[in-house]
């Protein structure tokens, strides 16, 4: 996911104003190359690189498979939906299936951030450790404290409606992804060119991951989260001169660029850090430290850390309030949330939602302090994030197929060829990822399988299903505030 990762970018798509009725620009305002670069910026990230570096050369396969069966279907289907219905995933699912399922979709886009931010900030904490003391990267208590301090600082900043942070996302891509990613890959290539052996085998018989049962392929699930968020740039499809021809070209270019940014740094890490010593949170910094030490420029390690930290924090601060804003506007119109959670502070920010989310995030952060292995906690939280977010895609693919049948003549700026095949592929891939997510990865075979299943399953059921069901079950007519929603959008 981008330097601020995909979930951080999702707010752009979530907060599209439903009241703005299907407007289309009179003239093209964007080239297909520009859209490809925007999409790359919203998806590409270094944060997931250590997760796949564990597999060495097989990471190429593990990135390509979800790109074909999930990334492309998501991009194409969301383009058709966005070119026909404004308002983001709530409008798409509400029109195609039902309003309650539309609420479930927008709720899951918000709820996944509850587990996403602890995992993002765990990455930040481990990176900060390389500026202070690298041994802290494996310290759960330290990680938990950093998560809570940084998150609540972000809530405080976001609650003041700081608009100057809006431009940080583009800088985040350059500072936290492109520059350090390029440095990592170049250093890795020079390292190998000088005759140094790779820590991971780079021979043809290692192109596929070693099969030791389902657990050996579980890490592929994390790539679904890495690729999620493609739908947010679909809103720009009608800005192209010829969407039917240019959008597919744009997406294929974006997929190629994203794969390069994901695969090459992951390989570079595998060249210098053995898999059994690789941390899923601190792996990027482990590689930088090893390369810089080898080339005699160890003083650059803190600089690389600061670049990664600044980009991640920029993403968090820029988009912290985004998903909750989209949830708030829909809830005010339809009365999905109680009045307490609909209140705004004097800056027009949904502070009560942010604070409630912060309390839950703080409790989750304690998991890092209570569970000894930081990498295990990171993986579990990343998996729950993916599981909750996959519900959005299951609903989106189902809605797209139904809308093509029930409203075939509705104007669309772009139509997916063979939409049935594309949607079924996306549905099956999402369902398979959802199922595989319950299998503990082979790297964490020491723990209890049932404990893992209960934690992941409990997070998915409670956060992704029971809570939104309770809101729908107990909502009251008095919760609707359509006038307030309109005022909030116009503010």
GROMACS .gro file of C-alpha atoms in nm:
model
  491
    1UNK     CA    1   0.000   0.000   0.000
    2UNK     CA    2   0.136   0.349  -0.071
    3UNK     CA    3   0.381   0.528   0.152
    4UNK     CA    4   0.079   0.600   0.361
    5UNK     CA    5  -0.058   0.269   0.232
    6UNK     CA    6  -0.384   0.199   0.057
    7UNK     CA    7  -0.618   0.221   0.351
    8UNK     CA    8  -0.482   0.565   0.411
    9UNK     CA    9  -0.582   0.653   0.058
   10UNK     CA   10  -0.926   0.495   0.072
   11UNK     CA   11  -1.078   0.808   0.228
   12UNK     CA   12  -1.056   0.986  -0.105
   13UNK     CA   13  -1.298   0.737  -0.249
   14UNK     CA   14  -1.509   0.694   0.063
   15UNK     CA   15  -1.567   1.062   0.110
   16UNK     CA   16  -1.692   1.127  -0.241
   17UNK     CA   17  -2.010   1.327  -0.190
   18UNK     CA   18  -2.320   1.125  -0.263
   19UNK     CA   19  -2.517   1.444  -0.314
   20UNK     CA   20  -2.305   1.540  -0.612
   21UNK     CA   21  -2.516   1.368  -0.875
   22UNK     CA   22  -2.310   1.184  -1.134
   23UNK     CA   23  -2.125   1.485  -1.269
   24UNK     CA   24  -1.895   1.432  -1.563
   25UNK     CA   25  -1.637   1.677  -1.695
   26UNK     CA   26  -1.723   1.831  -2.030
   27UNK     CA   27  -1.369   1.784  -2.160
   28UNK     CA   28  -1.090   1.539  -2.074
   29UNK     CA   29  -0.875   1.662  -1.786
   30UNK     CA   30  -0.627   1.379  -1.744
   31UNK     CA   31  -0.402   1.158  -1.955
   32UNK     CA   32  -0.395   0.783  -1.906
   33UNK     CA   33  -0.029   0.803  -1.802
   34UNK     CA   34  -0.116   1.057  -1.529
   35UNK     CA   35  -0.388   0.829  -1.398
   36UNK     CA   36  -0.146   0.536  -1.398
   37UNK     CA   37   0.103   0.735  -1.189
   38UNK     CA   38  -0.173   0.845  -0.948
   39UNK     CA   39  -0.279   0.484  -0.905
   40UNK     CA   40   0.080   0.376  -0.848
   41UNK     CA   41   0.117   0.644  -0.581
   42UNK     CA   42  -0.194   0.525  -0.402
   43UNK     CA   43  -0.093   0.159  -0.389
   44UNK     CA   44   0.287   0.122  -0.390
   45UNK     CA   45   0.470   0.098  -0.059
   46UNK     CA   46   0.780  -0.045   0.105
   47UNK     CA   47   0.600  -0.149   0.423
   48UNK     CA   48   0.496  -0.491   0.291
   49UNK     CA   49   0.839  -0.571   0.144
   50UNK     CA   50   0.975  -0.767   0.445
   51UNK     CA   51   0.663  -0.986   0.449
   52UNK     CA   52   0.740  -1.111   0.098
   53UNK     CA   53   1.119  -1.100   0.131
   54UNK     CA   54   1.080  -1.406   0.354
   55UNK     CA   55   1.011  -1.602   0.035
   56UNK     CA   56   1.311  -1.474  -0.162
   57UNK     CA   57   1.273  -1.521  -0.538
   58UNK     CA   58   0.928  -1.676  -0.490
   59UNK     CA   59   0.797  -1.331  -0.392
   60UNK     CA   60   0.768  -1.261  -0.767
   61UNK     CA   61   0.509  -1.539  -0.797
   62UNK     CA   62   0.334  -1.433  -0.477
   63UNK     CA   63   0.295  -1.078  -0.607
   64UNK     CA   64   0.193  -1.173  -0.961
   65UNK     CA   65  -0.091  -1.408  -0.865
   66UNK     CA   66  -0.300  -1.158  -0.663
   67UNK     CA   67  -0.221  -0.887  -0.919
   68UNK     CA   68  -0.387  -1.095  -1.191
   69UNK     CA   69  -0.682  -1.237  -0.998
   70UNK     CA   70  -0.752  -0.944  -0.764
   71UNK     CA   71  -0.576  -0.619  -0.856
   72UNK     CA   72  -0.691  -0.605  -1.220
   73UNK     CA   73  -1.052  -0.713  -1.154
   74UNK     CA   74  -1.079  -0.454  -0.876
   75UNK     CA   75  -0.944  -0.176  -1.097
   76UNK     CA   76  -1.166  -0.260  -1.396
   77UNK     CA   77  -1.490  -0.317  -1.203
   78UNK     CA   78  -1.453  -0.008  -0.985
   79UNK     CA   79  -1.395   0.197  -1.300
   80UNK     CA   80  -1.732   0.092  -1.443
   81UNK     CA   81  -1.909   0.160  -1.114
   82UNK     CA   82  -1.741   0.498  -1.064
   83UNK     CA   83  -1.821   0.609  -1.419
   84UNK     CA   84  -2.189   0.531  -1.364
   85UNK     CA   85  -2.256   0.616  -1.000
   86UNK     CA   86  -2.083   0.877  -0.785
   87UNK     CA   87  -2.067   0.841  -0.408
   88UNK     CA   88  -1.814   0.563  -0.371
   89UNK     CA   89  -1.864   0.209  -0.249
   90UNK     CA   90  -2.173   0.291  -0.039
   91UNK     CA   91  -2.363   0.413  -0.345
   92UNK     CA   92  -2.243   0.123  -0.560
   93UNK     CA   93  -2.349  -0.146  -0.314
   94UNK     CA   94  -2.668   0.035  -0.210
   95UNK     CA   95  -2.777   0.066  -0.576
   96UNK     CA   96  -2.673  -0.288  -0.669
   97UNK     CA   97  -2.773  -0.480  -0.356
   98UNK     CA   98  -2.932  -0.282  -0.071
   99UNK     CA   99  -2.876   0.016   0.157
  100UNK     CA  100  -2.796  -0.200   0.465
  101UNK     CA  101  -2.528  -0.382   0.265
  102UNK     CA  102  -2.406  -0.044   0.142
  103UNK     CA  103  -2.363   0.057   0.507
  104UNK     CA  104  -2.178  -0.270   0.572
  105UNK     CA  105  -1.938  -0.186   0.290
  106UNK     CA  106  -1.864   0.169   0.406
  107UNK     CA  107  -1.843   0.048   0.767
  108UNK     CA  108  -1.580  -0.211   0.672
  109UNK     CA  109  -1.378   0.056   0.491
  110UNK     CA  110  -1.375   0.249   0.818
  111UNK     CA  111  -1.339  -0.048   1.054
  112UNK     CA  112  -1.034  -0.192   0.880
  113UNK     CA  113  -0.839   0.119   0.984
  114UNK     CA  114  -0.886   0.020   1.350
  115UNK     CA  115  -0.639  -0.264   1.293
  116UNK     CA  116  -0.455  -0.094   1.009
  117UNK     CA  117  -0.320   0.196   1.215
  118UNK     CA  118  -0.165  -0.024   1.485
  119UNK     CA  119   0.016  -0.226   1.216
  120UNK     CA  120   0.127   0.090   1.032
  121UNK     CA  121   0.250   0.252   1.352
  122UNK     CA  122   0.426  -0.070   1.454
  123UNK     CA  123   0.627  -0.031   1.133
  124UNK     CA  124   0.697   0.332   1.230
  125UNK     CA  125   0.798   0.227   1.583
  126UNK     CA  126   1.046  -0.031   1.456
  127UNK     CA  127   1.188   0.225   1.213
  128UNK     CA  128   1.227   0.485   1.489
  129UNK     CA  129   1.414   0.219   1.687
  130UNK     CA  130   1.690   0.223   1.426
  131UNK     CA  131   1.746   0.591   1.505
  132UNK     CA  132   1.753   0.533   1.883
  133UNK     CA  133   1.842   0.171   1.957
  134UNK     CA  134   1.781  -0.113   1.704
  135UNK     CA  135   1.718  -0.364   1.983
  136UNK     CA  136   1.396  -0.178   2.066
  137UNK     CA  137   1.244  -0.297   1.736
  138UNK     CA  138   1.163  -0.633   1.898
  139UNK     CA  139   1.037  -0.481   2.224
  140UNK     CA  140   0.658  -0.514   2.247
  141UNK     CA  141   0.612  -0.260   2.528
  142UNK     CA  142   0.812   0.001   2.339
  143UNK     CA  143   0.606  -0.068   2.025
  144UNK     CA  144   0.276  -0.035   2.214
  145UNK     CA  145   0.380   0.297   2.371
  146UNK     CA  146   0.489   0.445   2.037
  147UNK     CA  147   0.163   0.334   1.871
  148UNK     CA  148  -0.050   0.503   2.137
  149UNK     CA  149   0.153   0.824   2.151
  150UNK     CA  150   0.162   0.868   1.774
  151UNK     CA  151  -0.202   0.774   1.722
  152UNK     CA  152  -0.338   1.012   1.985
  153UNK     CA  153  -0.112   1.287   1.854
  154UNK     CA  154  -0.262   1.223   1.511
  155UNK     CA  155  -0.615   1.240   1.653
  156UNK     CA  156  -0.534   1.573   1.820
  157UNK     CA  157  -0.394   1.717   1.497
  158UNK     CA  158  -0.682   1.584   1.285
  159UNK     CA  159  -0.940   1.715   1.531
  160UNK     CA  160  -0.815   2.066   1.464
  161UNK     CA  161  -0.895   2.036   1.095
  162UNK     CA  162  -0.542   2.102   0.975
  163UNK     CA  163  -0.582   2.148   0.600
  164UNK     CA  164  -0.212   2.203   0.532
  165UNK     CA  165  -0.153   1.830   0.563
  166UNK     CA  166  -0.354   1.756   0.251
  167UNK     CA  167  -0.053   1.786   0.022
  168UNK     CA  168   0.165   1.545   0.215
  169UNK     CA  169   0.055   1.231   0.032
  170UNK     CA  170   0.244   1.308  -0.288
  171UNK     CA  171   0.557   1.393  -0.091
  172UNK     CA  172   0.510   1.070   0.099
  173UNK     CA  173   0.539   0.869  -0.223
  174UNK     CA  174   0.867   1.037  -0.319
  175UNK     CA  175   1.028   1.063   0.025
  176UNK     CA  176   0.915   0.737   0.176
  177UNK     CA  177   0.886   0.502  -0.123
  178UNK     CA  178   1.059   0.602  -0.447
  179UNK     CA  179   1.385   0.741  -0.306
  180UNK     CA  180   1.455   0.480  -0.035
  181UNK     CA  181   1.320   0.202  -0.258
  182UNK     CA  182   1.556   0.300  -0.540
  183UNK     CA  183   1.850   0.327  -0.300
  184UNK     CA  184   1.771  -0.017  -0.156
  185UNK     CA  185   1.755  -0.182  -0.499
  186UNK     CA  186   2.069  -0.011  -0.635
  187UNK     CA  187   2.270  -0.102  -0.325
  188UNK     CA  188   2.145  -0.459  -0.354
  189UNK     CA  189   2.248  -0.486  -0.720
  190UNK     CA  190   2.594  -0.344  -0.648
  191UNK     CA  191   2.623  -0.581  -0.351
  192UNK     CA  192   2.556  -0.883  -0.574
  193UNK     CA  193   2.767  -0.747  -0.860
  194UNK     CA  194   3.069  -0.741  -0.630
  195UNK     CA  195   3.042  -1.117  -0.592
  196UNK     CA  196   2.862  -1.136  -0.260
  197UNK     CA  197   2.628  -1.434  -0.223
  198UNK     CA  198   2.257  -1.372  -0.181
  199UNK     CA  199   2.108  -1.465   0.158
  200UNK     CA  200   1.814  -1.620  -0.031
  201UNK     CA  201   1.871  -1.862  -0.323
  202UNK     CA  202   1.813  -1.694  -0.660
  203UNK     CA  203   1.799  -2.005  -0.878
  204UNK     CA  204   1.512  -2.110  -1.106
  205UNK     CA  205   1.401  -2.391  -0.874
  206UNK     CA  206   1.314  -2.127  -0.613
  207UNK     CA  207   1.068  -1.938  -0.836
  208UNK     CA  208   0.776  -2.109  -0.662
  209UNK     CA  209   0.730  -2.111  -0.284
  210UNK     CA  210   0.814  -2.438  -0.115
  211UNK     CA  211   0.494  -2.632  -0.058
  212UNK     CA  212   0.452  -2.745   0.304
  213UNK     CA  213   0.074  -2.733   0.313
  214UNK     CA  214  -0.166  -2.440   0.308
  215UNK     CA  215   0.041  -2.254   0.566
  216UNK     CA  216   0.323  -2.211   0.315
  217UNK     CA  217   0.105  -1.988   0.096
  218UNK     CA  218  -0.064  -1.783   0.367
  219UNK     CA  219   0.162  -1.482   0.318
  220UNK     CA  220  -0.001  -1.429  -0.021
  221UNK     CA  221  -0.309  -1.302   0.165
  222UNK     CA  222  -0.115  -1.000   0.283
  223UNK     CA  223  -0.074  -0.898  -0.080
  224UNK     CA  224  -0.449  -0.853  -0.116
  225UNK     CA  225  -0.424  -0.577   0.143
  226UNK     CA  226  -0.118  -0.438  -0.031
  227UNK     CA  227  -0.318  -0.409  -0.354
  228UNK     CA  228  -0.644  -0.288  -0.204
  229UNK     CA  229  -0.742   0.072  -0.266
  230UNK     CA  230  -0.728   0.057  -0.645
  231UNK     CA  231  -1.096   0.150  -0.649
  232UNK     CA  232  -1.035   0.496  -0.511
  233UNK     CA  233  -0.878   0.627  -0.835
  234UNK     CA  234  -1.160   0.483  -1.044
  235UNK     CA  235  -1.352   0.806  -0.982
  236UNK     CA  236  -1.122   0.970  -1.239
  237UNK     CA  237  -1.216   0.736  -1.524
  238UNK     CA  238  -1.445   0.992  -1.688
  239UNK     CA  239  -1.165   1.247  -1.698
  240UNK     CA  240  -0.997   1.046  -1.973
  241UNK     CA  241  -1.040   1.129  -2.341
  242UNK     CA  242  -1.137   0.774  -2.435
  243UNK     CA  243  -1.208   0.573  -2.115
  244UNK     CA  244  -1.286   0.247  -2.297
  245UNK     CA  245  -0.936   0.233  -2.451
  246UNK     CA  246  -0.726   0.448  -2.217
  247UNK     CA  247  -0.838   0.315  -1.878
  248UNK     CA  248  -0.722  -0.044  -1.940
  249UNK     CA  249  -0.388   0.091  -2.070
  250UNK     CA  250  -0.358   0.306  -1.759
  251UNK     CA  251  -0.430   0.013  -1.529
  252UNK     CA  252  -0.185  -0.223  -1.701
  253UNK     CA  253   0.089   0.042  -1.673
  254UNK     CA  254   0.000   0.102  -1.307
  255UNK     CA  255   0.007  -0.270  -1.233
  256UNK     CA  256   0.351  -0.298  -1.394
  257UNK     CA  257   0.489  -0.006  -1.193
  258UNK     CA  258   0.332  -0.130  -0.871
  259UNK     CA  259   0.481  -0.476  -0.923
  260UNK     CA  260   0.828  -0.327  -0.977
  261UNK     CA  261   0.801  -0.116  -0.661
  262UNK     CA  262   0.680  -0.415  -0.461
  263UNK     CA  263   0.904  -0.688  -0.602
  264UNK     CA  264   1.248  -0.525  -0.641
  265UNK     CA  265   1.283  -0.392  -0.284
  266UNK     CA  266   1.155  -0.725  -0.147
  267UNK     CA  267   1.423  -0.905  -0.347
  268UNK     CA  268   1.687  -0.657  -0.231
  269UNK     CA  269   1.597  -0.730   0.131
  270UNK     CA  270   1.616  -1.106   0.070
  271UNK     CA  271   1.965  -1.066  -0.077
  272UNK     CA  272   2.113  -0.936   0.247
  273UNK     CA  273   1.887  -1.046   0.538
  274UNK     CA  274   1.835  -1.421   0.597
  275UNK     CA  275   1.468  -1.520   0.621
  276UNK     CA  276   1.504  -1.663   0.972
  277UNK     CA  277   1.638  -1.331   1.099
  278UNK     CA  278   1.395  -1.106   0.912
  279UNK     CA  279   1.151  -0.892   1.112
  280UNK     CA  280   0.816  -0.821   0.944
  281UNK     CA  281   0.811  -0.473   1.098
  282UNK     CA  282   1.179  -0.379   1.085
  283UNK     CA  283   1.289  -0.572   0.774
  284UNK     CA  284   1.338  -0.264   0.557
  285UNK     CA  285   1.566  -0.106   0.816
  286UNK     CA  286   1.750  -0.436   0.869
  287UNK     CA  287   1.838  -0.432   0.498
  288UNK     CA  288   1.942  -0.066   0.501
  289UNK     CA  289   2.157  -0.123   0.808
  290UNK     CA  290   2.327  -0.424   0.646
  291UNK     CA  291   2.390  -0.249   0.313
  292UNK     CA  292   2.511   0.075   0.471
  293UNK     CA  293   2.745  -0.116   0.702
  294UNK     CA  294   2.886  -0.314   0.409
  295UNK     CA  295   2.952   0.000   0.203
  296UNK     CA  296   3.094   0.188   0.503
  297UNK     CA  297   2.820   0.452   0.524
  298UNK     CA  298   2.650   0.343   0.844
  299UNK     CA  299   2.574   0.706   0.925
  300UNK     CA  300   2.304   0.695   0.655
  301UNK     CA  301   2.090   0.445   0.848
  302UNK     CA  302   1.915   0.711   1.061
  303UNK     CA  303   1.857   0.921   0.749
  304UNK     CA  304   1.679   0.633   0.575
  305UNK     CA  305   1.477   0.575   0.892
  306UNK     CA  306   1.367   0.939   0.907
  307UNK     CA  307   1.255   0.924   0.541
  308UNK     CA  308   1.040   0.618   0.605
  309UNK     CA  309   0.903   0.762   0.930
  310UNK     CA  310   0.811   1.100   0.781
  311UNK     CA  311   0.628   0.940   0.490
  312UNK     CA  312   0.428   0.702   0.708
  313UNK     CA  313   0.331   0.974   0.955
  314UNK     CA  314   0.238   1.208   0.671
  315UNK     CA  315   0.004   0.945   0.535
  316UNK     CA  316  -0.151   0.878   0.874
  317UNK     CA  317  -0.206   1.246   0.952
  318UNK     CA  318  -0.331   1.328   0.605
  319UNK     CA  319  -0.596   1.060   0.594
  320UNK     CA  320  -0.672   0.978   0.957
  321UNK     CA  321  -1.014   1.143   0.950
  322UNK     CA  322  -1.104   1.036   0.596
  323UNK     CA  323  -1.282   0.700   0.640
  324UNK     CA  324  -1.473   0.828   0.942
  325UNK     CA  325  -1.589   1.131   0.745
  326UNK     CA  326  -1.738   0.911   0.474
  327UNK     CA  327  -1.906   0.697   0.740
  328UNK     CA  328  -2.037   1.007   0.917
  329UNK     CA  329  -2.201   1.159   0.607
  330UNK     CA  330  -2.377   0.836   0.511
  331UNK     CA  331  -2.486   0.778   0.871
  332UNK     CA  332  -2.635   1.126   0.904
  333UNK     CA  333  -2.838   1.081   0.589
  334UNK     CA  334  -2.968   0.734   0.678
  335UNK     CA  335  -2.942   0.735   1.059
  336UNK     CA  336  -2.694   0.448   1.089
  337UNK     CA  337  -2.498   0.584   1.389
  338UNK     CA  338  -2.628   0.723   1.721
  339UNK     CA  339  -2.623   1.104   1.766
  340UNK     CA  340  -2.317   1.086   1.997
  341UNK     CA  341  -2.101   0.955   1.712
  342UNK     CA  342  -2.246   1.208   1.467
  343UNK     CA  343  -2.141   1.516   1.663
  344UNK     CA  344  -1.879   1.751   1.521
  345UNK     CA  345  -1.638   1.968   1.716
  346UNK     CA  346  -1.594   2.341   1.653
  347UNK     CA  347  -1.360   2.266   1.363
  348UNK     CA  348  -1.623   2.053   1.188
  349UNK     CA  349  -1.436   1.728   1.259
  350UNK     CA  350  -1.608   1.408   1.378
  351UNK     CA  351  -1.407   1.406   1.701
  352UNK     CA  352  -1.625   1.156   1.888
  353UNK     CA  353  -1.572   0.892   1.620
  354UNK     CA  354  -1.196   0.955   1.622
  355UNK     CA  355  -1.175   0.935   2.002
  356UNK     CA  356  -1.384   0.616   2.016
  357UNK     CA  357  -1.165   0.466   1.747
  358UNK     CA  358  -0.859   0.578   1.943
  359UNK     CA  359  -0.972   0.398   2.257
  360UNK     CA  360  -1.013   0.072   2.063
  361UNK     CA  361  -0.680   0.127   1.886
  362UNK     CA  362  -0.507   0.174   2.222
  363UNK     CA  363  -0.650  -0.153   2.351
  364UNK     CA  364  -0.533  -0.329   2.034
  365UNK     CA  365  -0.188  -0.173   2.071
  366UNK     CA  366  -0.152  -0.347   2.407
  367UNK     CA  367  -0.134  -0.670   2.209
  368UNK     CA  368   0.220  -0.573   2.118
  369UNK     CA  369   0.306  -0.548   2.487
  370UNK     CA  370   0.133  -0.872   2.586
  371UNK     CA  371   0.242  -1.101   2.300
  372UNK     CA  372   0.621  -1.159   2.300
  373UNK     CA  373   0.679  -1.181   1.923
  374UNK     CA  374   0.624  -0.840   1.761
  375UNK     CA  375   0.626  -0.990   1.410
  376UNK     CA  376   0.348  -1.232   1.508
  377UNK     CA  377   0.129  -0.950   1.639
  378UNK     CA  378   0.199  -0.745   1.329
  379UNK     CA  379   0.096  -1.036   1.107
  380UNK     CA  380  -0.224  -1.105   1.303
  381UNK     CA  381  -0.336  -0.741   1.288
  382UNK     CA  382  -0.251  -0.719   0.918
  383UNK     CA  383  -0.456  -1.033   0.855
  384UNK     CA  384  -0.761  -0.902   1.043
  385UNK     CA  385  -0.731  -0.577   0.846
  386UNK     CA  386  -0.731  -0.774   0.522
  387UNK     CA  387  -1.023  -0.995   0.628
  388UNK     CA  388  -1.245  -0.697   0.713
  389UNK     CA  389  -1.150  -0.513   0.395
  390UNK     CA  390  -1.220  -0.815   0.174
  391UNK     CA  391  -1.588  -0.789   0.271
  392UNK     CA  392  -1.594  -0.459   0.080
  393UNK     CA  393  -1.467  -0.627  -0.236
  394UNK     CA  394  -1.704  -0.923  -0.210
  395UNK     CA  395  -1.994  -0.676  -0.195
  396UNK     CA  396  -1.851  -0.459  -0.474
  397UNK     CA  397  -1.810  -0.747  -0.721
  398UNK     CA  398  -2.159  -0.879  -0.642
  399UNK     CA  399  -2.310  -0.530  -0.684
  400UNK     CA  400  -2.136  -0.479  -1.019
  401UNK     CA  401  -2.274  -0.803  -1.162
  402UNK     CA  402  -2.625  -0.728  -1.042
  403UNK     CA  403  -2.623  -0.370  -1.172
  404UNK     CA  404  -2.518  -0.490  -1.516
  405UNK     CA  405  -2.825  -0.721  -1.515
  406UNK     CA  406  -3.082  -0.493  -1.349
  407UNK     CA  407  -2.970  -0.161  -1.499
  408UNK     CA  408  -2.791  -0.244  -1.824
  409UNK     CA  409  -2.894   0.083  -1.991
  410UNK     CA  410  -2.771   0.311  -1.712
  411UNK     CA  411  -2.506   0.548  -1.857
  412UNK     CA  412  -2.152   0.434  -1.787
  413UNK     CA  413  -1.835   0.604  -1.904
  414UNK     CA  414  -1.659   0.268  -1.908
  415UNK     CA  415  -1.786  -0.089  -1.942
  416UNK     CA  416  -1.582  -0.390  -1.836
  417UNK     CA  417  -1.553  -0.648  -2.114
  418UNK     CA  418  -1.667  -0.995  -2.000
  419UNK     CA  419  -1.776  -0.847  -1.668
  420UNK     CA  420  -1.915  -1.181  -1.549
  421UNK     CA  421  -1.576  -1.352  -1.582
  422UNK     CA  422  -1.394  -1.056  -1.426
  423UNK     CA  423  -1.633  -1.031  -1.128
  424UNK     CA  424  -1.640  -1.406  -1.064
  425UNK     CA  425  -1.259  -1.410  -1.073
  426UNK     CA  426  -1.246  -1.125  -0.821
  427UNK     CA  427  -1.512  -1.287  -0.602
  428UNK     CA  428  -1.338  -1.625  -0.595
  429UNK     CA  429  -0.999  -1.466  -0.528
  430UNK     CA  430  -1.140  -1.254  -0.243
  431UNK     CA  431  -1.323  -1.553  -0.093
  432UNK     CA  432  -1.011  -1.770  -0.119
  433UNK     CA  433  -0.802  -1.500   0.049
  434UNK     CA  434  -1.064  -1.472   0.322
  435UNK     CA  435  -1.048  -1.848   0.385
  436UNK     CA  436  -0.669  -1.877   0.368
  437UNK     CA  437  -0.639  -1.590   0.615
  438UNK     CA  438  -0.751  -1.827   0.891
  439UNK     CA  439  -0.449  -2.054   0.838
  440UNK     CA  440  -0.144  -1.956   1.046
  441UNK     CA  441   0.158  -1.888   0.823
  442UNK     CA  442   0.436  -2.147   0.828
  443UNK     CA  443   0.676  -1.890   0.976
  444UNK     CA  444   0.471  -1.882   1.298
  445UNK     CA  445   0.420  -2.252   1.351
  446UNK     CA  446   0.509  -2.245   1.721
  447UNK     CA  447   0.180  -2.102   1.845
  448UNK     CA  448  -0.162  -2.257   1.887
  449UNK     CA  449  -0.355  -2.290   1.561
  450UNK     CA  450  -0.690  -2.253   1.735
  451UNK     CA  451  -0.578  -1.941   1.921
  452UNK     CA  452  -0.480  -1.787   1.588
  453UNK     CA  453  -0.812  -1.884   1.429
  454UNK     CA  454  -1.010  -1.747   1.723
  455UNK     CA  455  -0.824  -1.415   1.724
  456UNK     CA  456  -0.852  -1.359   1.348
  457UNK     CA  457  -1.207  -1.496   1.328
  458UNK     CA  458  -1.315  -1.300   1.634
  459UNK     CA  459  -1.176  -0.978   1.491
  460UNK     CA  460  -1.352  -1.038   1.160
  461UNK     CA  461  -1.690  -1.134   1.305
  462UNK     CA  462  -1.704  -0.869   1.578
  463UNK     CA  463  -1.560  -0.579   1.381
  464UNK     CA  464  -1.684  -0.665   1.034
  465UNK     CA  465  -2.027  -0.814   1.105
  466UNK     CA  466  -2.166  -0.791   1.460
  467UNK     CA  467  -2.104  -0.420   1.521
  468UNK     CA  468  -2.259  -0.298   1.192
  469UNK     CA  469  -2.549  -0.543   1.247
  470UNK     CA  470  -2.607  -0.390   1.592
  471UNK     CA  471  -2.613  -0.038   1.449
  472UNK     CA  472  -2.868  -0.144   1.187
  473UNK     CA  473  -3.074  -0.344   1.437
  474UNK     CA  474  -3.108  -0.075   1.701
  475UNK     CA  475  -3.108   0.244   1.493
  476UNK     CA  476  -3.391   0.489   1.545
  477UNK     CA  477  -3.562   0.732   1.304
  478UNK     CA  478  -3.437   1.020   1.520
  479UNK     CA  479  -3.078   0.931   1.429
  480UNK     CA  480  -3.129   1.065   1.076
  481UNK     CA  481  -2.989   1.415   1.024
  482UNK     CA  482  -2.994   1.472   0.646
  483UNK     CA  483  -2.989   1.851   0.688
  484UNK     CA  484  -2.679   1.828   0.907
  485UNK     CA  485  -2.510   1.602   0.652
  486UNK     CA  486  -2.574   1.858   0.380
  487UNK     CA  487  -2.437   2.139   0.595
  488UNK     CA  488  -2.127   1.934   0.677
  489UNK     CA  489  -2.057   1.874   0.306
  490UNK     CA  490  -2.105   2.238   0.220
  491UNK     CA  491  -1.887   2.362   0.506
   0.00000   0.00000   0.00000
